[in-house]
Amino acid sequence: QVQLVESGGRSVRAGGSLRLSCASSGRIFSKYAMGWFRQAPGKERAFVAAISWSGGSTYYADSVKGRFTISRDNAKNTVYLQMNSLKPEDTAVYYCAGSGTAWGVLGLVPKEYDYWGQGTQVTVSS
């Protein structure tokens, strides 16, 4: 079965950087778009970034544009989220998501993804 395992979350001071990783197994990774979402306490899960199956197209939420970068290494079956200039409002559990449609388009909402990781906590202190 498909598994997504995130890593890299931790506590960091405002202005700092983190890189999250999501390792995929159980299917041909390079066929599927991938995304990152986040969920803060008391809030709904929100879109952060998405990347096409080839890596040639990316899309970002306005709140992270210019600070976060999504990338993928299809040889390593891994998608990354580089987060720079972190702010306290970036504090959340970050989830990796995988599309269930081969060669599909980027998904911007949770229902467009079929597979989810367990989440990794990012805490940004001021």
PDB file of C-alpha atoms in Angstrom:
ATOM      1  CA  GLN A   1       0.000   0.000   0.000  1.00  0.00           C
ATOM      2  CA  VAL A   2       0.981   3.610  -0.451  1.00  0.00           C
ATOM      3  CA  GLN A   3       2.800   5.169   2.472  1.00  0.00           C
ATOM      4  CA  LEU A   4       3.905   8.757   2.988  1.00  0.00           C
ATOM      5  CA  VAL A   5       6.252   9.552   5.855  1.00  0.00           C
ATOM      6  CA  GLU A   6       7.094  13.135   6.740  1.00  0.00           C
ATOM      7  CA  SER A   7      10.128  14.286   8.673  1.00  0.00           C
ATOM      8  CA  GLY A   8      11.965  17.478   9.516  1.00  0.00           C
ATOM      9  CA  GLY A   9       9.496  19.303  11.707  1.00  0.00           C
ATOM     10  CA  ARG A  10      10.774  20.933  14.888  1.00  0.00           C
ATOM     11  CA  SER A  11      10.734  24.151  16.903  1.00  0.00           C
ATOM     12  CA  VAL A  12      12.499  27.149  15.387  1.00  0.00           C
ATOM     13  CA  ARG A  13      12.733  30.885  16.030  1.00  0.00           C
ATOM     14  CA  ALA A  14      11.032  33.372  13.763  1.00  0.00           C
ATOM     15  CA  GLY A  15      13.135  34.145  10.719  1.00  0.00           C
ATOM     16  CA  GLY A  16      14.641  30.691  10.691  1.00  0.00           C
ATOM     17  CA  SER A  17      14.463  27.925   8.112  1.00  0.00           C
ATOM     18  CA  LEU A  18      13.396  24.309   7.972  1.00  0.00           C
ATOM     19  CA  ARG A  19      13.245  21.660   5.294  1.00  0.00           C
ATOM     20  CA  LEU A  20      10.506  19.082   5.483  1.00  0.00           C
ATOM     21  CA  SER A  21      10.803  15.779   3.662  1.00  0.00           C
ATOM     22  CA  CYS A  22       8.169  13.270   2.654  1.00  0.00           C
ATOM     23  CA  ALA A  23       9.245   9.808   1.599  1.00  0.00           C
ATOM     24  CA  SER A  24       6.811   7.838  -0.536  1.00  0.00           C
ATOM     25  CA  SER A  25       6.599   4.077  -0.998  1.00  0.00           C
ATOM     26  CA  GLY A  26       4.206   1.559  -2.486  1.00  0.00           C
ATOM     27  CA  ARG A  27       3.770   3.008  -5.967  1.00  0.00           C
ATOM     28  CA  ILE A  28       5.599   4.691  -8.843  1.00  0.00           C
ATOM     29  CA  PHE A  29       6.191   8.069  -7.250  1.00  0.00           C
ATOM     30  CA  SER A  30       7.064   9.906 -10.449  1.00  0.00           C
ATOM     31  CA  LYS A  31       3.561   9.511 -11.900  1.00  0.00           C
ATOM     32  CA  TYR A  32       1.745  11.550  -9.258  1.00  0.00           C
ATOM     33  CA  ALA A  33       1.380  15.150  -8.179  1.00  0.00           C
ATOM     34  CA  MET A  34       2.225  15.859  -4.572  1.00  0.00           C
ATOM     35  CA  GLY A  35       1.204  18.533  -2.123  1.00  0.00           C
ATOM     36  CA  TRP A  36       1.820  19.979   1.303  1.00  0.00           C
ATOM     37  CA  PHE A  37      -0.951  21.115   3.618  1.00  0.00           C
ATOM     38  CA  ARG A  38      -0.936  22.402   7.165  1.00  0.00           C
ATOM     39  CA  GLN A  39      -3.351  22.485  10.043  1.00  0.00           C
ATOM     40  CA  ALA A  40      -3.104  24.848  12.977  1.00  0.00           C
ATOM     41  CA  PRO A  41      -5.009  24.203  16.227  1.00  0.00           C
ATOM     42  CA  GLY A  42      -8.692  24.958  15.799  1.00  0.00           C
ATOM     43  CA  LYS A  43      -8.383  25.551  12.068  1.00  0.00           C
ATOM     44  CA  GLU A  44      -9.131  23.569   8.951  1.00  0.00           C
ATOM     45  CA  ARG A  45      -6.414  21.900   6.934  1.00  0.00           C
ATOM     46  CA  ALA A  46      -5.040  24.470   4.513  1.00  0.00           C
ATOM     47  CA  PHE A  47      -3.178  24.220   1.227  1.00  0.00           C
ATOM     48  CA  VAL A  48       0.491  25.222   1.286  1.00  0.00           C
ATOM     49  CA  ALA A  49       2.108  24.071  -1.951  1.00  0.00           C
ATOM     50  CA  ALA A  50       1.818  21.539  -4.747  1.00  0.00           C
ATOM     51  CA  ILE A  51       4.105  20.126  -7.412  1.00  0.00           C
ATOM     52  CA  SER A  52       3.328  18.282 -10.619  1.00  0.00           C
ATOM     53  CA  TRP A  53       4.397  14.713 -11.284  1.00  0.00           C
ATOM     54  CA  SER A  54       7.384  15.919 -13.329  1.00  0.00           C
ATOM     55  CA  GLY A  55       8.294  18.749 -11.005  1.00  0.00           C
ATOM     56  CA  GLY A  56       7.852  21.198 -13.833  1.00  0.00           C
ATOM     57  CA  SER A  57       4.908  23.007 -12.295  1.00  0.00           C
ATOM     58  CA  THR A  58       4.438  24.313  -8.786  1.00  0.00           C
ATOM     59  CA  TYR A  59       1.793  26.330  -6.996  1.00  0.00           C
ATOM     60  CA  TYR A  60       1.816  28.101  -3.643  1.00  0.00           C
ATOM     61  CA  ALA A  61      -0.610  29.599  -1.199  1.00  0.00           C
ATOM     62  CA  ASP A  62      -0.308  33.373  -1.116  1.00  0.00           C
ATOM     63  CA  SER A  63       0.719  33.231   2.533  1.00  0.00           C
ATOM     64  CA  VAL A  64       3.911  31.305   1.756  1.00  0.00           C
ATOM     65  CA  LYS A  65       4.761  32.532  -1.741  1.00  0.00           C
ATOM     66  CA  GLY A  66       8.345  33.758  -1.900  1.00  0.00           C
ATOM     67  CA  ARG A  67       9.267  32.053   1.377  1.00  0.00           C
ATOM     68  CA  PHE A  68       8.553  28.362   0.765  1.00  0.00           C
ATOM     69  CA  THR A  69       9.769  26.148  -2.068  1.00  0.00           C
ATOM     70  CA  ILE A  70       8.385  22.745  -2.965  1.00  0.00           C
ATOM     71  CA  SER A  71      10.560  20.313  -4.884  1.00  0.00           C
ATOM     72  CA  ARG A  72      10.802  16.625  -5.586  1.00  0.00           C
ATOM     73  CA  ASP A  73      13.443  14.026  -6.306  1.00  0.00           C
ATOM     74  CA  ASN A  74      11.787  11.248  -8.267  1.00  0.00           C
ATOM     75  CA  ALA A  75      14.870   9.078  -7.990  1.00  0.00           C
ATOM     76  CA  LYS A  76      14.532   9.183  -4.197  1.00  0.00           C
ATOM     77  CA  ASN A  77      10.722   9.042  -4.128  1.00  0.00           C
ATOM     78  CA  THR A  78      10.758  12.126  -1.962  1.00  0.00           C
ATOM     79  CA  VAL A  79       9.081  15.532  -1.970  1.00  0.00           C
ATOM     80  CA  TYR A  80      10.494  18.448  -0.015  1.00  0.00           C
ATOM     81  CA  LEU A  81       9.262  21.710   1.429  1.00  0.00           C
ATOM     82  CA  GLN A  82      11.967  24.282   2.047  1.00  0.00           C
ATOM     83  CA  MET A  83      10.641  26.909   4.442  1.00  0.00           C
ATOM     84  CA  ASN A  84      12.526  30.175   4.897  1.00  0.00           C
ATOM     85  CA  SER A  85      11.765  33.366   6.822  1.00  0.00           C
ATOM     86  CA  LEU A  86       9.454  31.447   9.092  1.00  0.00           C
ATOM     87  CA  LYS A  87       6.802  33.320  11.038  1.00  0.00           C
ATOM     88  CA  PRO A  88       4.857  32.374  14.182  1.00  0.00           C
ATOM     89  CA  GLU A  89       1.733  32.052  12.019  1.00  0.00           C
ATOM     90  CA  ASP A  90       3.448  29.193  10.152  1.00  0.00           C
ATOM     91  CA  THR A  91       3.085  27.078  13.290  1.00  0.00           C
ATOM     92  CA  ALA A  92       1.051  23.988  12.404  1.00  0.00           C
ATOM     93  CA  VAL A  93       1.148  20.299  11.729  1.00  0.00           C
ATOM     94  CA  TYR A  94       2.376  19.877   8.156  1.00  0.00           C
ATOM     95  CA  TYR A  95       1.002  17.046   6.054  1.00  0.00           C
ATOM     96  CA  CYS A  96       2.319  15.547   2.858  1.00  0.00           C
ATOM     97  CA  ALA A  97      -0.349  14.478   0.367  1.00  0.00           C
ATOM     98  CA  GLY A  98      -0.268  12.338  -2.739  1.00  0.00           C
ATOM     99  CA  SER A  99      -2.617  12.434  -5.687  1.00  0.00           C
ATOM    100  CA  GLY A 100      -4.380   9.218  -6.646  1.00  0.00           C
ATOM    101  CA  THR A 101      -4.511  10.109 -10.342  1.00  0.00           C
ATOM    102  CA  ALA A 102      -1.497   9.314 -12.498  1.00  0.00           C
ATOM    103  CA  TRP A 103      -0.301  12.225 -14.635  1.00  0.00           C
ATOM    104  CA  GLY A 104      -2.960  14.377 -12.963  1.00  0.00           C
ATOM    105  CA  VAL A 105      -3.040  18.128 -12.439  1.00  0.00           C
ATOM    106  CA  LEU A 106      -2.006  19.929  -9.270  1.00  0.00           C
ATOM    107  CA  GLY A 107      -4.514  19.713  -6.463  1.00  0.00           C
ATOM    108  CA  LEU A 108      -5.262  22.710  -4.274  1.00  0.00           C
ATOM    109  CA  VAL A 109      -7.775  21.222  -1.848  1.00  0.00           C
ATOM    110  CA  PRO A 110      -7.543  18.182   0.424  1.00  0.00           C
ATOM    111  CA  LYS A 111     -10.232  16.186  -1.413  1.00  0.00           C
ATOM    112  CA  GLU A 112      -8.043  16.099  -4.506  1.00  0.00           C
ATOM    113  CA  TYR A 113      -5.536  13.907  -2.693  1.00  0.00           C
ATOM    114  CA  ASP A 114      -5.960  10.263  -1.835  1.00  0.00           C
ATOM    115  CA  TYR A 115      -2.952   9.604   0.349  1.00  0.00           C
ATOM    116  CA  TRP A 116      -1.718  11.398   3.449  1.00  0.00           C
ATOM    117  CA  GLY A 117       1.204  11.213   5.795  1.00  0.00           C
ATOM    118  CA  GLN A 118       0.933  11.284   9.544  1.00  0.00           C
ATOM    119  CA  GLY A 119       2.053  14.900   9.818  1.00  0.00           C
ATOM    120  CA  THR A 120       5.059  16.639  11.323  1.00  0.00           C
ATOM    121  CA  GLN A 121       4.880  19.496  13.831  1.00  0.00           C
ATOM    122  CA  VAL A 122       6.441  22.849  13.009  1.00  0.00           C
ATOM    123  CA  THR A 123       6.515  25.410  15.793  1.00  0.00           C
ATOM    124  CA  VAL A 124       7.803  28.926  15.172  1.00  0.00           C
ATOM    125  CA  SER A 125       8.406  31.115  18.204  1.00  0.00           C
ATOM    126  CA  SER A 126       8.726  34.870  18.171  1.00  0.00           C
TER     127      SER A 126
END
